mmCIF file of C-alpha atoms in Angstrom:
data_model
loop_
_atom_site.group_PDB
_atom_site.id
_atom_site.type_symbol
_atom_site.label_atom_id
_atom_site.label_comp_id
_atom_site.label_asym_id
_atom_site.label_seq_id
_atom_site.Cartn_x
_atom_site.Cartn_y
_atom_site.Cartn_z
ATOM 1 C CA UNK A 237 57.902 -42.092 -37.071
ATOM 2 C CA UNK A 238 57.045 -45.460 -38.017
ATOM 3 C CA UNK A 239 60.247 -47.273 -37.413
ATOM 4 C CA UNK A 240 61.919 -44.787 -34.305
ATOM 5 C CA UNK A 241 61.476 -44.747 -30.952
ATOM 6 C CA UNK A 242 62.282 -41.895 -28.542
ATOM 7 C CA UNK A 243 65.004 -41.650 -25.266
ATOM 8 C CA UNK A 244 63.949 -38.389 -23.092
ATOM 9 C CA UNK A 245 65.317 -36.777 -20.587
ATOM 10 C CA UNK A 246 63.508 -37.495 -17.704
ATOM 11 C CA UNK A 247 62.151 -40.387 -15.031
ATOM 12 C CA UNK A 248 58.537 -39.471 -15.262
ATOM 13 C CA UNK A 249 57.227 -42.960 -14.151
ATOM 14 C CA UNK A 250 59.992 -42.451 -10.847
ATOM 15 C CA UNK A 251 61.222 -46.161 -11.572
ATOM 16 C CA UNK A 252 64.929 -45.084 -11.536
ATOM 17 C CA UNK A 253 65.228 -45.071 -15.320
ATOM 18 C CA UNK A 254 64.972 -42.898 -18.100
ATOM 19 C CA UNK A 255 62.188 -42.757 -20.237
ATOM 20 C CA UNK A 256 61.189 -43.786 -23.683
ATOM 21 C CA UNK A 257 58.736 -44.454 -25.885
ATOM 22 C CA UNK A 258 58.158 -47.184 -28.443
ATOM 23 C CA UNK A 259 57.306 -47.203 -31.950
ATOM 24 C CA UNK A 260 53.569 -47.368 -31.069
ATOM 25 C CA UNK A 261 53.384 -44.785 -28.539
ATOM 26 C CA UNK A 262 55.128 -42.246 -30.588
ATOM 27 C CA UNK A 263 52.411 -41.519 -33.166
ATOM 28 C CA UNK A 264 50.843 -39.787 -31.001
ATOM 29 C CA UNK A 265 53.354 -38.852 -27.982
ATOM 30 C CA UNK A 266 54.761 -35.136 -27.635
ATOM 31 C CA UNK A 267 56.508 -33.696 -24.693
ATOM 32 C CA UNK A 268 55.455 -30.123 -24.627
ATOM 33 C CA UNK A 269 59.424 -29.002 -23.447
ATOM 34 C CA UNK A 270 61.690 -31.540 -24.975
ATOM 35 C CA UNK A 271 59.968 -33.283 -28.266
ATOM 36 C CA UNK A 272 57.220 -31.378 -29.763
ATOM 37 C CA UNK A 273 55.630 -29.980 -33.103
ATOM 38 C CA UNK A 274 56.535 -25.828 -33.552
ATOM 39 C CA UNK A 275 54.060 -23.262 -34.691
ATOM 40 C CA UNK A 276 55.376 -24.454 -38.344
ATOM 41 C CA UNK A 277 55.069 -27.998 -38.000
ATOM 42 C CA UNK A 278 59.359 -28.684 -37.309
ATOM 43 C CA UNK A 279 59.951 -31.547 -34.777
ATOM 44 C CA UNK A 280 61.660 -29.617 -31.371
ATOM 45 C CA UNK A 281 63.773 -31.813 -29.814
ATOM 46 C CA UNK A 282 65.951 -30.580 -26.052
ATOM 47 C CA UNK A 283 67.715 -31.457 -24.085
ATOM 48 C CA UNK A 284 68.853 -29.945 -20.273
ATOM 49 C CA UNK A 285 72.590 -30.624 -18.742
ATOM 50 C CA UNK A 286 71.215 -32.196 -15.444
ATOM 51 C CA UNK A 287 68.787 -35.219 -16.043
ATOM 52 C CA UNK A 288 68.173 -37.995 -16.241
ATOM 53 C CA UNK A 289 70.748 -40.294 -18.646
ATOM 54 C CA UNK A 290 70.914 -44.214 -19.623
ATOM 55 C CA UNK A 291 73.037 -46.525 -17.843
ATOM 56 C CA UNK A 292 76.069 -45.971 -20.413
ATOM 57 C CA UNK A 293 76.345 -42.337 -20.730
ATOM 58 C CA UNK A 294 76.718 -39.085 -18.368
ATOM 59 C CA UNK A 295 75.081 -36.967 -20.885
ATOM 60 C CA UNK A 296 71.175 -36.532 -21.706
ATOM 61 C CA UNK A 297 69.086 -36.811 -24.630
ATOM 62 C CA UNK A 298 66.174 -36.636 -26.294
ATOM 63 C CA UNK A 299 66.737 -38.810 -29.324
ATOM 64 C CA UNK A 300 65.378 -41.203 -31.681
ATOM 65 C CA UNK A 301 66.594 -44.794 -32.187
ATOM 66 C CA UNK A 302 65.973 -46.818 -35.437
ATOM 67 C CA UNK A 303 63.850 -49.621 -34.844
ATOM 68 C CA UNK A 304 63.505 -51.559 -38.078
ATOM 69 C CA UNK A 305 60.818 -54.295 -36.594
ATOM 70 C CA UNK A 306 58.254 -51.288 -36.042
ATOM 71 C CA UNK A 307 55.507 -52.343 -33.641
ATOM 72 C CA UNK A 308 56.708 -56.022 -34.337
ATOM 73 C CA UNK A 309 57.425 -56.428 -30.532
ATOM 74 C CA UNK A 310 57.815 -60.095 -30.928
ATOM 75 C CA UNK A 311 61.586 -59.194 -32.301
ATOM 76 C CA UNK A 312 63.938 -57.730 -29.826
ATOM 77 C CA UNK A 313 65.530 -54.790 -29.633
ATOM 78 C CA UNK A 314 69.339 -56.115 -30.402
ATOM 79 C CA UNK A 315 67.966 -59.090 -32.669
ATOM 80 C CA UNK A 316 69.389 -58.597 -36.179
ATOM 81 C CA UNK A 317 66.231 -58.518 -37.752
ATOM 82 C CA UNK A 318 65.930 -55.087 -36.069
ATOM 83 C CA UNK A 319 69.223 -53.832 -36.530
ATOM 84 C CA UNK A 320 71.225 -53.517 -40.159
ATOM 85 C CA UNK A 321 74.729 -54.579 -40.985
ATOM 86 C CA UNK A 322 77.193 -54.223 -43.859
ATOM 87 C CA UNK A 323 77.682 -56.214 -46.475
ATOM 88 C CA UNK A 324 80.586 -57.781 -45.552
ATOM 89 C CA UNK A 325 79.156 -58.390 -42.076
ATOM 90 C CA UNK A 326 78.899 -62.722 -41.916
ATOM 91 C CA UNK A 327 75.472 -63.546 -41.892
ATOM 92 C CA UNK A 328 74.240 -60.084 -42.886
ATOM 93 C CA UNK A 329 71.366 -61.496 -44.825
ATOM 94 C CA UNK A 330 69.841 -62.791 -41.573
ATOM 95 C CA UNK A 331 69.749 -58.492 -40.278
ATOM 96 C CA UNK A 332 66.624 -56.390 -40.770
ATOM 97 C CA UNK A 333 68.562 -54.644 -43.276
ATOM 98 C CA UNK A 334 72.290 -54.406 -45.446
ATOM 99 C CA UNK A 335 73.206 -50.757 -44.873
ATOM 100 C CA UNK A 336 70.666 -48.133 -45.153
ATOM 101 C CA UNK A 337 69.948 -44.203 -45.141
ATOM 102 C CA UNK A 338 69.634 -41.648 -42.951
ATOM 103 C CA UNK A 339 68.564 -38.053 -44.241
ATOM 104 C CA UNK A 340 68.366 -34.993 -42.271
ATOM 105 C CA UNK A 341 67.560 -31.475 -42.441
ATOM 106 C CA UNK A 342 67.358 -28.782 -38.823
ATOM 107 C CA UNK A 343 68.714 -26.159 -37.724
ATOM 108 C CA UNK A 344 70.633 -26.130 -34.069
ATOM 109 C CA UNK A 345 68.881 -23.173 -31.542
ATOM 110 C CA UNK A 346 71.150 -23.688 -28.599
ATOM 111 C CA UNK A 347 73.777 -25.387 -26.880
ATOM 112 C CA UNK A 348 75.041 -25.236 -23.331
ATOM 113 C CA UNK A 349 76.662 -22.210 -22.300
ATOM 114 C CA UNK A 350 78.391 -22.730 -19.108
ATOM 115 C CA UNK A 351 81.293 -25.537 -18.864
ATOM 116 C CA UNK A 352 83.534 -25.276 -15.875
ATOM 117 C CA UNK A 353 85.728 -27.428 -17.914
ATOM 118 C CA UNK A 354 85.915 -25.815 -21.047
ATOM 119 C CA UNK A 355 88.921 -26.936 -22.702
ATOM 120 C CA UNK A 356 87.044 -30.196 -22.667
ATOM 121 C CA UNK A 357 86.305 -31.130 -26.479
ATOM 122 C CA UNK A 358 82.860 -31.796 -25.671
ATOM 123 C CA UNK A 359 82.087 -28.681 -24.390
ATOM 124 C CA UNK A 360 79.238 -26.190 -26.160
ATOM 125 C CA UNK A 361 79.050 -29.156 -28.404
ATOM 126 C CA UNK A 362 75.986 -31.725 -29.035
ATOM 127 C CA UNK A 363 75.392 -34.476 -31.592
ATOM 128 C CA UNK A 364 72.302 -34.458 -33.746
ATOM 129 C CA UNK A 365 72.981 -37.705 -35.694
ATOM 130 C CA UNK A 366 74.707 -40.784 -35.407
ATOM 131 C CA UNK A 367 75.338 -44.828 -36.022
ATOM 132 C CA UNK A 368 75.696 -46.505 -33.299
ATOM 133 C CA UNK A 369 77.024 -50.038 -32.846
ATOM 134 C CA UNK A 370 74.538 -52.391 -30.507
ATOM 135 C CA UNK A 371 76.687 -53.648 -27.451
ATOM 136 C CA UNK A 372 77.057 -56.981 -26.557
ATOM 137 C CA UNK A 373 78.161 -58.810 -22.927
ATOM 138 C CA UNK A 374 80.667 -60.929 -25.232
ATOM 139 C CA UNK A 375 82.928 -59.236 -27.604
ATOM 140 C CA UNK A 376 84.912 -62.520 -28.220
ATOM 141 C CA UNK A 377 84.436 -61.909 -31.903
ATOM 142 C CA UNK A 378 86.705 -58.680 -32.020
ATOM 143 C CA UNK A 379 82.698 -56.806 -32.191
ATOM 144 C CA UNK A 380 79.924 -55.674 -30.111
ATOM 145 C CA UNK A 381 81.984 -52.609 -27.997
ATOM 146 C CA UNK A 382 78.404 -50.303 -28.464
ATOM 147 C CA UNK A 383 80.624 -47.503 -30.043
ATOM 148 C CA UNK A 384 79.818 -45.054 -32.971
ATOM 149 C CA UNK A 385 81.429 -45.035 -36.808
ATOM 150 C CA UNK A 386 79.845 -41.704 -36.844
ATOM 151 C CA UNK A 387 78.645 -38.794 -34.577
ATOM 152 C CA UNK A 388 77.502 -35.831 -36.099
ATOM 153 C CA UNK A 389 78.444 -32.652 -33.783
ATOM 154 C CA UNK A 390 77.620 -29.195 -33.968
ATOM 155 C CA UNK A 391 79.648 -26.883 -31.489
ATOM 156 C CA UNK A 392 79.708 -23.135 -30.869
ATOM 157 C CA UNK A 393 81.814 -21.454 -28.070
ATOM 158 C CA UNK A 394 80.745 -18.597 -26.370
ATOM 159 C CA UNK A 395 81.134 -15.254 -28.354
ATOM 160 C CA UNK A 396 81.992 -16.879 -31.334
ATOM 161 C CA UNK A 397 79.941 -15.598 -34.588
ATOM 162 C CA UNK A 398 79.250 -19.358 -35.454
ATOM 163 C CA UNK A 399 80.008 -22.981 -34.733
ATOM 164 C CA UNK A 400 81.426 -25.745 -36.533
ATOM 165 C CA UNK A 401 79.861 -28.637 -37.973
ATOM 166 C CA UNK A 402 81.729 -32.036 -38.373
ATOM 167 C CA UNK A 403 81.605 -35.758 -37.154
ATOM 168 C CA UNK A 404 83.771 -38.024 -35.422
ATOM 169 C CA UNK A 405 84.387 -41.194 -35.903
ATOM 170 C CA UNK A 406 85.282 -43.905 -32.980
ATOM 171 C CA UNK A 407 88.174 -46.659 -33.419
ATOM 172 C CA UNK A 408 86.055 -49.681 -32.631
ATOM 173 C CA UNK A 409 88.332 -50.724 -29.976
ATOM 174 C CA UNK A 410 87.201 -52.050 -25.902
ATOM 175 C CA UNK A 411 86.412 -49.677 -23.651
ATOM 176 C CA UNK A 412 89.384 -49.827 -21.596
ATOM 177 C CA UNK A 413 91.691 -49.713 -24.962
ATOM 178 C CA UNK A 414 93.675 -46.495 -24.852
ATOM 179 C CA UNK A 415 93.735 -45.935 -28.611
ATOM 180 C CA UNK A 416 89.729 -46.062 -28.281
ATOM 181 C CA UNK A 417 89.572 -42.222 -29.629
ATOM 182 C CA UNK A 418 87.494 -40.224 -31.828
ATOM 183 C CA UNK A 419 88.599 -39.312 -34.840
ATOM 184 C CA UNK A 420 87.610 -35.520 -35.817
ATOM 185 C CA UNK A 421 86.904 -34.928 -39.537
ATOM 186 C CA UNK A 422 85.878 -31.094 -40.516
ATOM 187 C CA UNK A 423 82.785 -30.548 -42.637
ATOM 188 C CA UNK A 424 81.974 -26.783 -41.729
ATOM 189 C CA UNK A 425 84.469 -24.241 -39.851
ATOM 190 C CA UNK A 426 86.232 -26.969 -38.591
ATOM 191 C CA UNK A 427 86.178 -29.335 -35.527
ATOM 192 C CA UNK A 428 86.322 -30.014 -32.403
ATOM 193 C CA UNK A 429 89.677 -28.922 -32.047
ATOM 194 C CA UNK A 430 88.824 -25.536 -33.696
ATOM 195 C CA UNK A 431 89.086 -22.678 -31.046
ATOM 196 C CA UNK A 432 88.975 -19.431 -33.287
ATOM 197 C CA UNK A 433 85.955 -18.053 -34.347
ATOM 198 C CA UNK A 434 85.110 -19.653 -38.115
ATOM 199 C CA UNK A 435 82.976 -16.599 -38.709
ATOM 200 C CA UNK A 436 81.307 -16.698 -41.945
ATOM 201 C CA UNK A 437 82.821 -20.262 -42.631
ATOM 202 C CA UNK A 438 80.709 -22.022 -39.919
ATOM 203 C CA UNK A 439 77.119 -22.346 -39.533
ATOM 204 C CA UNK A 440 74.965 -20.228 -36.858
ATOM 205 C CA UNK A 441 72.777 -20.680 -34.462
ATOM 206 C CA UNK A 442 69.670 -21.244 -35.981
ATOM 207 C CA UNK A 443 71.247 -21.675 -39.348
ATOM 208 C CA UNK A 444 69.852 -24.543 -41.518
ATOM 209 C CA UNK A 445 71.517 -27.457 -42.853
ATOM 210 C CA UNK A 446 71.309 -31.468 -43.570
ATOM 211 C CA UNK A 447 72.718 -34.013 -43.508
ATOM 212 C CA UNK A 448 72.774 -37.501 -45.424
ATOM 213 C CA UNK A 449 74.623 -40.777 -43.890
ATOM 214 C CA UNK A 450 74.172 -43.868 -46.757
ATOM 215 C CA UNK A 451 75.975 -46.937 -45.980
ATOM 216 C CA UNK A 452 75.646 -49.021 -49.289
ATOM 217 C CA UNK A 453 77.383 -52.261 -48.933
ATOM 218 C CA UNK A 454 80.196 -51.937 -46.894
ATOM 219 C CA UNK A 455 80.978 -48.108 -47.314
ATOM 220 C CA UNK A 456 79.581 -44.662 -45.188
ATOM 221 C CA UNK A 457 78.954 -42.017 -47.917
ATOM 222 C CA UNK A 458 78.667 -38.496 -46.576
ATOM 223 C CA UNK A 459 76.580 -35.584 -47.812
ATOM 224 C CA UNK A 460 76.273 -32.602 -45.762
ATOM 225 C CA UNK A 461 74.706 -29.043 -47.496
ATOM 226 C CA UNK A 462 74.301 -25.435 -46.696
ATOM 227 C CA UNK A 463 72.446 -22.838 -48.740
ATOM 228 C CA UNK A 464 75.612 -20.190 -48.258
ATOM 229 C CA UNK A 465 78.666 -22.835 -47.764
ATOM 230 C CA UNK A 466 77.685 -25.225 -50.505
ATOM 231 C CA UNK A 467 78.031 -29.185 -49.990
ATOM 232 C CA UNK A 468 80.620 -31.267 -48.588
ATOM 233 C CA UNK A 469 80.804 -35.408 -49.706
ATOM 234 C CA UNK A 470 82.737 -37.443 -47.982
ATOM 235 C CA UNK A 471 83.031 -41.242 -47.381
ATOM 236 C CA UNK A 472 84.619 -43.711 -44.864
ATOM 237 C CA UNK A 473 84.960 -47.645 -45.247
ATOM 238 C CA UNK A 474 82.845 -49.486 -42.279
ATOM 239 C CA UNK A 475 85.008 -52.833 -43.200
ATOM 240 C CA UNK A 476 88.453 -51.593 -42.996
ATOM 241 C CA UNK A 477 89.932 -49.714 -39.988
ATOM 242 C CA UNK A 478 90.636 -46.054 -40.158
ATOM 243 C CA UNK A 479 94.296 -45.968 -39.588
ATOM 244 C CA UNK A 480 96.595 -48.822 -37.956
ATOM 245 C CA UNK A 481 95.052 -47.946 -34.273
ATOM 246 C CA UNK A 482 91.644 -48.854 -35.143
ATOM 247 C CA UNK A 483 89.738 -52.604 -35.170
ATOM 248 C CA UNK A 484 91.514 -54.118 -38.574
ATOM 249 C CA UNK A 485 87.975 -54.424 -39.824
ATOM 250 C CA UNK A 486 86.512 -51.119 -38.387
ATOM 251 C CA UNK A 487 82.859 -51.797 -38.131
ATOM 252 C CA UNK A 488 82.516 -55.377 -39.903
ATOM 253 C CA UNK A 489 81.001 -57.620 -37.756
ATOM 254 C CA UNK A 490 78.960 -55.161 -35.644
ATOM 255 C CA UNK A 491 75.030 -54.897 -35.562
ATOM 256 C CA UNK A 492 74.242 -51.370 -36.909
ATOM 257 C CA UNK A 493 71.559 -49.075 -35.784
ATOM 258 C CA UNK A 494 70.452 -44.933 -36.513
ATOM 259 C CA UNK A 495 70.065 -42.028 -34.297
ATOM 260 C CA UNK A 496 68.831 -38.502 -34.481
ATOM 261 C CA UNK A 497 67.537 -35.887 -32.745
ATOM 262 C CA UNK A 498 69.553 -34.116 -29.532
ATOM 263 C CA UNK A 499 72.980 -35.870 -27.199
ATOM 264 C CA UNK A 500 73.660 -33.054 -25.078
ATOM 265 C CA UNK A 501 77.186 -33.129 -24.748
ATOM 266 C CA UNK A 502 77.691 -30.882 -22.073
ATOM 267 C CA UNK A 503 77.807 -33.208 -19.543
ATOM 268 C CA UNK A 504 77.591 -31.674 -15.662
ATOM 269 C CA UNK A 505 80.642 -34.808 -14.817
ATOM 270 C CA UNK A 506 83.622 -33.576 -14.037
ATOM 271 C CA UNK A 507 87.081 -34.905 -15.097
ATOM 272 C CA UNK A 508 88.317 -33.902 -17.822
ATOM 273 C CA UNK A 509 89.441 -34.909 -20.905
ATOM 274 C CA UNK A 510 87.597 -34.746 -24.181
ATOM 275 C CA UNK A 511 83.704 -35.609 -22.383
ATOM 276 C CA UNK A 512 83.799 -33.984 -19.157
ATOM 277 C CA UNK A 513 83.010 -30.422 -19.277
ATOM 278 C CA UNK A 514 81.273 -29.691 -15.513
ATOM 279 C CA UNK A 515 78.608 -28.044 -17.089
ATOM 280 C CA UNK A 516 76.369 -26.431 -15.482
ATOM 281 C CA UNK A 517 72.571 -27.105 -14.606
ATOM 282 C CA UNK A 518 70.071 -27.737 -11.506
ATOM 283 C CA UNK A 519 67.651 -30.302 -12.561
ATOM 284 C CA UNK A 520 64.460 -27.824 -12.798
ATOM 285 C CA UNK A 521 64.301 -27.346 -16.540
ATOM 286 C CA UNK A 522 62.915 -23.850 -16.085
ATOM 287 C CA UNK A 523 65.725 -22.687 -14.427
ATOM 288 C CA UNK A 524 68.193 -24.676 -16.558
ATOM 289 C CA UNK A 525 66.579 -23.499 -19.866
ATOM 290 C CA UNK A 526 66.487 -19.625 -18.205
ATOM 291 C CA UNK A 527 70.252 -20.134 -17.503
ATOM 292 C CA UNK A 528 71.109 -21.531 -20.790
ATOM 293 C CA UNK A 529 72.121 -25.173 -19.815
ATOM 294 C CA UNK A 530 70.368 -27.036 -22.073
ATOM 295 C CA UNK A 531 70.865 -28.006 -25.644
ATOM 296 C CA UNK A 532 68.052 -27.827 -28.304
ATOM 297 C CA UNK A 533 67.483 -28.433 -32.159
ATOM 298 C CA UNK A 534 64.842 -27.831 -34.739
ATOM 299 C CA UNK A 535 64.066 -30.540 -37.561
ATOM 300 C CA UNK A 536 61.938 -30.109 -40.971
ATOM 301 C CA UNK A 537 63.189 -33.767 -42.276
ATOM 302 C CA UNK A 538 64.223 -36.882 -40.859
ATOM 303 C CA UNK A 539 63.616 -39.307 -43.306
ATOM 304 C CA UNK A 540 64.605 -43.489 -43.038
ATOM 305 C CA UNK A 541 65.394 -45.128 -47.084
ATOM 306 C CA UNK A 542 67.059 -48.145 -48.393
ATOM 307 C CA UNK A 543 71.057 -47.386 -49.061
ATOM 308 C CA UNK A 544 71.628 -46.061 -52.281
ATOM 309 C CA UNK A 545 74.828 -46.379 -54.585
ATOM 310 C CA UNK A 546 76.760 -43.190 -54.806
ATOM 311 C CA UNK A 547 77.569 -41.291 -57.362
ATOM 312 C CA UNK A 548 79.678 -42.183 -59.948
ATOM 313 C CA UNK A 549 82.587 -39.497 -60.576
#
């Protein structure tokens, strides 16, 4: 835990704002509902559909953010010494770090079972790893939009056997862009797209796996594993867009940062489309977690390392 902090789900301190807690604070910081230690030592980390969320999203969390300076408060938050960049990225030496690696074994225990939109992609879904992009008030430079190259989902609809594992990744594109999409790539039982059952080709509830995101120099190589299904590699460029909608030079000139733990994505906003699934939930986590309207995960590793080169063959 020496270079995370933590984003809960809750305004314990009443000041309008949801909570966290720094680098320092989490050696020794457990919430006995949403981020604790199990009887076997796993990290527990849930997350309720109605709570409180950060300014930019509808959905809640409880979720780890990389912070490279470690208890060096003297270096901001969005400074590049506390963020990492790719290679390619113009005055990348100047970042905390070129690329990096993010590994990750858990198991998902639940997800939110009651959408009243539940066509909407995000539905019975929630993301248990990511990169995010840090988001700045001028994006002059074609950069600094605060989206995601990668989002690591596991979703499981009611009555279905098992869910599906895969990630998206986000055309780094403004906000108000309409080709500013996620792109769905399968790695078990399909996406988010998938609406049959994958049965013994996706992963259960409370089914290990891991996960491993390693972006050497200006590349995002992809190792996901499963005792039963096997492994899946896969690989993405961060320096050249994803198809002719995307930014021409995807994620170049962005500041880079890690995530893990639980982004509910059952959302309790309504409207629609691929995030807003009316989910269900009160705001009294007792109730919520009785009803089932709250997502949770179990981790045994989350482990921060230098990038690594892939590989060969």
């Amino acid at each position: 835990m020496s270079q995370w902090k933590i984003t809960l789900p809750m305004d314990a301190n009443k000041d309008g704002k949801v909570d966290e807690k720094t680098v320092a604070e989490l050696k020794t910081y457990h919430h006995p509902d949403f981020f604790y230690l199990n009887e076997n030592g796993r990290l527990v980390f849930a997350a309720p559909n109605k709570a409180t969320t950060t300014a930019n999203s509808s959905n809640t969390r409880s979720e780890l953010r990389q912070m490279i300076r470690g208890t060096n408060t003297r270096i901001g938050t969005h400074d590049p010494r506390n963020n990492f960049a790719v290679e390619a990225r113009k005055g990348s030496d100047k970042f905390g770090a070129v690329g990096g690696k993010l590994n990750a074994t858990l198991r998902v225990d639940h997800v939110a079972l009651n959408a009243g939109e539940p066509e909407a992609k995000a539905a019975y879904s929630v993301v248990v790893g990511q990169i995010h992009a840090t988001k700045l008030k001028s994006t002059s430079s074609g950069f600094g939009y605060g989206n995601e190259p990668i989002k690591i989902y596991f979703k499981k609809q009611p009555g279905h056997q098992s869910g599906v594992v895969f990630w998206n990744y986000e055309r780094n594109l403004a906000k108000d862009d309409p080709d500013r999409n996620d792109l769905s790539v399968p790695v078990f039982g399909g996406n988010w797209e998938t609406k049959e059952d994958p049965g013994e080709n996706g992963i259960k509830l409370g089914e290990e796996f891991s996960y491993e995101i390693n972006v050497h120099r200006n590349t995002m190589y992809l190792t996901f594993h499963n005792e039963r299904l096997g492994t899946v590699v896969q690989s993405r460029s961060l320096v050249r867009g994803a198809d002719d909608k995307d930014n021409p030079y995807a994620y170049g000139g962005d500041a880079l940062y890690f995530k893990a733990g639980v982004y509910n994505q059952c959302s309790t906003k309504s409207g629609g489309g691929n995030w807003y699934a009316a989910c269900a939930g009160t705001g009294d986590w007792e109730v919520d977690k009785a009803n089932g309207d709250y997502a949770q995960a179990t981790f045994s590793r989350i482990e921060l390392s230098e990038s690594t080169p892939p590989p060969e063959g």
